[in-house]
Amino acid sequence: MRSKVIGALSIAVAAVGLFAATAPALAQGNTITVWWGKGFYKSEDDALLETIKKFEAKTGIKVELSQYAIQDMIPKTVAALDSGTVPDVAYSDTYDVQAQGKWAYEGKLEDLSDIMLPMKDAFAPNTLEAALLYNDVAKKKSYYGFPLKQQSMHVQIWGDMLEKAGFKAADIPTKWEDYWTFWCDKVQPAIRKATGQRIYGVGQPMGVESTDSFQSFYTFMDAYHVKLVDDDGKLLVDDPKVRDGLIHALKDYTDTYIKGCTPPSSTTWKDPDNNVAFHNKTIVMTHNFTISIAAKWFEDSTNPALTDAQRAAGKQAYEQDIITASFPKAPDGSTIKYRSDVKTGLIFANAKNKAEGKQFIAFLMQEDNVRPYVEGALGRWFPVTKASQASPFWQADRHRKAVWNQFTGGTTPFDFTKNWKFTILNNENVWAKAANRVLNEKVPVDRAVDEMIARIKQVAAN
């Protein structure tokens, strides 16, 4: 989708609270190009367009906005880098996971410290740090990006299906082994008996082309306290304890499939597929790296294009039937510390209008602008600023409150923030490949883990 929003002329961005633009006043009539991943909800895109309109009116700088599907952002950006015609500001939900660390390492990104440091105290813990990347050309770490929003792991459960199987939410165990046994050995046979349908207890993402599978597998690794890198990005995979933890995590992850507790198609699922299976009620629960599943039903409940019956079904599902929950306790009884994936945007070092681009970022990150954008995603994304996290939005219903509880309980970053070469491993999805080696090629779990470790060392050793 491509849109242009033209506003009234003005002079440069004025300082507004903590998020002041420090760049000098700019000439009127300038135009910046902004590439942005298309939102999942209309309200997200509407909030972005409103901020652009305000920015243009405030500064006289026109914004030429191009929005692309998430899967198109990396290819288009790589092509722009190759041709030397990069946008002035760019944001994609996939940059941080797949490319930004590499681009920073290669010296392709602009240092944004001059606008990030004045904002530093406004950011919540473990957010701004995600933009602190190493530049091997400059031989330093700096803020080669701006954090915009974040996501983490949640469990989504059909409460009405659970009741139909003869259980209630209070019956769900909190111990690790008991938890997975409950869904596979109790809920699944009971819901099949009650409905006469081939319903599965769990939707376990395992597809090699699915980011859900690597994010979910990380949660299983975290349940066994697997630490692949230290804070400096050095690999720890030669530690026998790491190997042992990986073996336990991979066994538990694949056992769900081996027991017939997740659909056979799970091994080929892409990112939308566990959502679709949940919405179609062919699974009772799934784990997902946002609450997009519940949010879909909220959007249905307010969508004027739907019928009254469809809106009522959305309201029933969101307010009554769907449960947003956390994982059980780790096998040792401790509480799992969840990974947070902080989504970051950037300016390229060879962008034509870097000063104006920085002004746009500074304006966007003002609380009055960034909050409506994040909240426009209906709970799918969690804020990176302390003030937005304190918004009443996150206490408005049980789904958002569950997200708030999980984030404010403390999170930890992914390994690619400490060693950018893990973006390569994530793109390859060595985690799902190991699972598929076990499930489709009948390779023993310990051998699949050894292959995974060998690949990690081959790619990510410093």
Short mmCIF file of C-alpha atoms in Angstrom, two decimals, residues 17-254:
data_model
loop_
_atom_site.label_atom_id
_atom_site.label_comp_id
_atom_site.label_asym_id
_atom_site.label_seq_id
_atom_site.Cartn_x
_atom_site.Cartn_y
_atom_site.Cartn_z
CA GLY A 17 8.97 17.38 26.87
CA LEU A 18 11.50 14.60 26.97
CA PHE A 19 11.10 13.75 23.29
CA ALA A 20 12.57 16.99 21.96
CA ALA A 21 14.02 17.14 18.50
CA THR A 22 17.51 18.55 18.86
CA ALA A 23 18.33 18.95 15.17
CA PRO A 24 18.48 22.50 13.77
CA ALA A 25 15.50 24.09 12.05
CA LEU A 26 15.04 22.76 8.54
CA ALA A 27 14.11 24.44 5.32
CA GLN A 28 10.43 24.42 4.45
CA GLY A 29 9.31 22.27 1.57
CA ASN A 30 11.62 19.32 2.22
CA THR A 31 10.26 15.82 1.59
CA ILE A 32 11.32 12.63 3.35
CA THR A 33 10.58 9.09 2.25
CA VAL A 34 9.35 6.71 4.93
CA TRP A 35 8.98 2.95 4.44
CA TRP A 36 6.80 1.21 7.01
CA GLY A 37 5.45 -2.27 7.52
CA LYS A 38 1.69 -2.37 7.06
CA GLY A 39 -0.17 -2.76 10.33
CA PHE A 40 -2.29 -5.72 11.29
CA TYR A 41 -5.22 -3.48 12.17
CA LYS A 42 -6.67 -0.38 10.51
CA SER A 43 -6.38 1.50 13.81
CA GLU A 44 -2.58 1.03 13.73
CA ASP A 45 -2.26 2.56 10.29
CA ASP A 46 -4.73 5.33 11.12
CA ALA A 47 -2.62 6.35 14.13
CA LEU A 48 0.53 6.46 12.00
CA LEU A 49 -1.20 8.59 9.35
CA GLU A 50 -2.45 10.97 12.03
CA THR A 51 1.07 11.41 13.41
CA ILE A 52 2.40 12.09 9.91
CA LYS A 53 -0.29 14.73 9.38
CA LYS A 54 0.66 16.43 12.66
CA PHE A 55 4.37 16.24 11.84
CA GLU A 56 3.86 17.86 8.46
CA ALA A 57 1.76 20.63 9.97
CA LYS A 58 4.37 21.23 12.68
CA THR A 59 7.48 21.24 10.50
CA GLY A 60 6.55 21.88 6.89
CA ILE A 61 8.40 18.67 6.02
CA LYS A 62 6.32 16.49 3.72
CA VAL A 63 6.28 12.74 4.29
CA GLU A 64 6.02 10.33 1.40
CA LEU A 65 4.87 7.14 3.09
CA SER A 66 5.07 3.70 1.51
CA GLN A 67 3.65 0.76 3.42
CA TYR A 68 4.43 -2.81 2.50
CA ALA A 69 3.42 -6.26 3.68
CA ILE A 70 5.76 -7.59 6.35
CA GLN A 71 7.14 -10.35 4.13
CA ASP A 72 8.08 -7.76 1.48
CA MET A 73 9.98 -5.34 3.71
CA ILE A 74 13.33 -7.15 3.88
CA PRO A 75 13.56 -7.91 0.12
CA LYS A 76 12.60 -4.34 -0.80
CA THR A 77 15.05 -2.89 1.68
CA VAL A 78 17.90 -5.12 0.51
CA ALA A 79 17.18 -4.09 -3.09
CA ALA A 80 17.24 -0.41 -2.04
CA LEU A 81 20.60 -0.90 -0.31
CA ASP A 82 22.01 -2.59 -3.41
CA SER A 83 20.82 0.23 -5.67
CA GLY A 84 21.80 3.03 -3.27
CA THR A 85 18.27 4.47 -3.15
CA VAL A 86 17.30 3.91 0.47
CA PRO A 87 14.39 5.60 2.27
CA ASP A 88 15.08 8.29 4.85
CA VAL A 89 13.34 6.36 7.66
CA ALA A 90 12.40 2.69 7.66
CA TYR A 91 10.57 0.40 10.04
CA SER A 92 9.62 -3.27 9.79
CA ASP A 93 8.58 -5.85 12.37
CA THR A 94 11.23 -8.12 10.82
CA TYR A 95 14.27 -5.83 10.82
CA ASP A 96 15.47 -6.64 14.32
CA VAL A 97 15.13 -10.40 13.95
CA GLN A 98 16.50 -10.76 10.45
CA ALA A 99 18.81 -7.93 9.46
CA GLN A 100 19.40 -4.88 11.65
CA GLY A 101 22.33 -6.28 13.65
CA LYS A 102 24.06 -7.29 10.42
CA TRP A 103 23.51 -3.89 8.85
CA ALA A 104 24.85 -2.17 11.97
CA TYR A 105 27.91 -4.46 11.98
CA GLU A 106 28.61 -3.58 8.36
CA GLY A 107 28.41 0.17 9.04
CA LYS A 108 25.25 0.68 6.99
CA LEU A 109 23.17 2.37 9.71
CA GLU A 110 23.11 5.91 11.05
CA ASP A 111 23.95 6.46 14.71
CA LEU A 112 20.79 7.75 16.42
CA SER A 113 22.39 8.47 19.80
CA ASP A 114 21.70 12.20 19.46
CA ILE A 115 17.95 11.55 19.61
CA MET A 116 17.91 8.35 21.70
CA LEU A 117 20.05 9.54 24.62
CA PRO A 118 17.80 12.52 25.52
CA MET A 119 14.90 10.03 25.67
CA LYS A 120 16.77 7.38 27.62
CA ASP A 121 14.99 7.76 30.96
CA ALA A 122 11.58 7.43 29.33
CA PHE A 123 12.22 3.89 28.14
CA ALA A 124 11.29 0.84 30.20
CA PRO A 125 14.02 -1.70 31.10
CA ASN A 126 15.24 -4.02 28.33
CA THR A 127 13.88 -1.86 25.51
CA LEU A 128 16.35 0.82 24.40
CA GLU A 129 19.13 -1.74 24.88
CA ALA A 130 17.83 -3.62 21.84
CA ALA A 131 18.95 -0.74 19.60
CA LEU A 132 22.48 -0.74 21.06
CA LEU A 133 24.33 -2.55 18.28
CA TYR A 134 27.95 -3.06 17.31
CA ASN A 135 29.43 -1.32 14.26
CA ASP A 136 32.55 -3.14 13.09
CA VAL A 137 33.51 -0.24 10.81
CA ALA A 138 33.44 2.31 13.63
CA LYS A 139 34.57 -0.37 16.14
CA LYS A 140 31.94 0.68 18.68
CA LYS A 141 28.48 0.00 20.01
CA SER A 142 25.91 2.73 19.60
CA TYR A 143 22.19 3.27 19.03
CA TYR A 144 21.77 2.17 15.44
CA GLY A 145 18.00 2.15 15.63
CA PHE A 146 14.99 3.28 17.64
CA PRO A 147 12.76 0.95 19.71
CA LEU A 148 9.07 1.30 18.95
CA LYS A 149 7.17 -1.61 20.51
CA GLN A 150 7.71 -5.14 21.79
CA GLN A 151 6.15 -8.59 21.98
CA SER A 152 6.43 -11.72 24.11
CA MET A 153 5.07 -15.24 24.50
CA HIS A 154 1.50 -15.93 25.61
CA VAL A 155 -0.81 -18.92 25.75
CA GLN A 156 -4.30 -18.66 24.21
CA ILE A 157 -6.96 -21.12 25.33
CA TRP A 158 -10.57 -21.70 24.30
CA GLY A 159 -12.22 -21.66 27.72
CA ASP A 160 -15.55 -22.85 26.33
CA MET A 161 -13.89 -25.86 24.68
CA LEU A 162 -12.12 -26.63 27.93
CA GLU A 163 -15.50 -26.64 29.70
CA LYS A 164 -17.00 -28.83 26.99
CA ALA A 165 -14.21 -31.30 27.71
CA GLY A 166 -15.27 -31.28 31.37
CA PHE A 167 -12.60 -29.00 32.81
CA LYS A 168 -12.25 -25.42 33.98
CA ALA A 169 -9.34 -23.00 34.00
CA ALA A 170 -8.57 -23.80 37.64
CA ASP A 171 -7.88 -27.41 36.62
CA ILE A 172 -4.92 -26.47 34.41
CA PRO A 173 -1.75 -27.66 36.19
CA THR A 174 1.13 -25.31 36.86
CA LYS A 175 3.86 -27.97 36.96
CA TRP A 176 5.70 -28.42 33.66
CA GLU A 177 5.20 -32.13 32.99
CA ASP A 178 1.67 -32.17 34.40
CA TYR A 179 0.74 -29.21 32.19
CA TRP A 180 1.55 -30.89 28.87
CA THR A 181 0.10 -34.21 30.04
CA PHE A 182 -3.15 -32.40 30.88
CA TRP A 183 -3.65 -31.11 27.33
CA CYS A 184 -2.56 -34.31 25.60
CA ASP A 185 -3.90 -37.07 27.82
CA LYS A 186 -6.95 -35.45 29.40
CA VAL A 187 -8.31 -32.54 27.37
CA GLN A 188 -7.79 -33.97 23.89
CA PRO A 189 -9.62 -37.31 24.38
CA ALA A 190 -12.35 -35.58 26.36
CA ILE A 191 -13.07 -32.88 23.75
CA ARG A 192 -13.08 -35.49 20.98
CA LYS A 193 -15.56 -37.61 22.92
CA ALA A 194 -17.75 -34.59 23.66
CA THR A 195 -17.83 -33.30 20.08
CA GLY A 196 -17.15 -36.30 17.89
CA GLN A 197 -14.59 -34.17 16.06
CA ARG A 198 -10.84 -34.63 15.49
CA ILE A 199 -9.78 -31.76 17.74
CA TYR A 200 -6.22 -31.49 19.08
CA GLY A 201 -5.27 -30.45 22.59
CA VAL A 202 -2.32 -28.29 21.48
CA GLY A 203 -1.32 -26.24 18.45
CA GLN A 204 2.49 -26.56 18.49
CA PRO A 205 4.19 -24.36 15.82
CA MET A 206 6.99 -26.37 14.19
CA GLY A 207 7.29 -25.07 10.64
CA VAL A 208 10.73 -24.08 9.37
CA GLU A 209 9.16 -20.98 7.75
CA SER A 210 7.47 -19.95 11.00
CA THR A 211 8.92 -17.39 13.41
CA ASP A 212 6.40 -18.74 15.94
CA SER A 213 8.35 -22.01 16.03
CA PHE A 214 11.67 -20.45 16.95
CA GLN A 215 10.08 -18.11 19.48
CA SER A 216 8.15 -20.96 21.07
CA PHE A 217 11.20 -23.22 21.13
CA TYR A 218 13.14 -20.46 22.90
CA THR A 219 10.52 -20.60 25.66
CA PHE A 220 11.14 -24.33 26.04
CA MET A 221 14.89 -23.62 26.18
CA ASP A 222 14.26 -20.98 28.83
CA ALA A 223 12.26 -23.52 30.82
CA TYR A 224 15.51 -25.47 31.08
CA HIS A 225 17.61 -22.32 31.68
CA VAL A 226 19.58 -22.79 28.46
CA LYS A 227 21.96 -19.89 27.89
CA LEU A 228 23.51 -19.94 24.42
CA VAL A 229 25.58 -16.74 24.68
CA ASP A 230 26.99 -14.53 27.41
CA ASP A 231 26.34 -10.80 27.63
CA ASP A 232 29.21 -10.14 25.22
CA GLY A 233 27.77 -12.50 22.63
CA LYS A 234 30.32 -15.28 23.18
CA LEU A 235 28.95 -18.77 22.58
CA LEU A 236 28.37 -21.07 25.55
CA VAL A 237 27.23 -24.12 23.56
CA ASP A 238 30.29 -26.20 24.46
CA ASP A 239 29.09 -26.33 28.07
CA PRO A 240 27.67 -29.85 28.71
CA LYS A 241 24.84 -28.27 30.73
CA VAL A 242 23.76 -26.30 27.67
CA ARG A 243 23.68 -29.44 25.54
CA ASP A 244 21.72 -31.31 28.21
CA GLY A 245 19.19 -28.47 28.46
CA LEU A 246 18.78 -28.39 24.67
CA ILE A 247 18.15 -32.14 24.60
CA HIS A 248 15.44 -31.84 27.25
CA ALA A 249 13.86 -28.86 25.49
CA LEU A 250 13.83 -30.53 22.08
CA LYS A 251 12.46 -33.78 23.49
CA ASP A 252 9.61 -31.95 25.22
CA TYR A 253 8.91 -29.86 22.13
CA THR A 254 8.71 -32.84 19.78
#
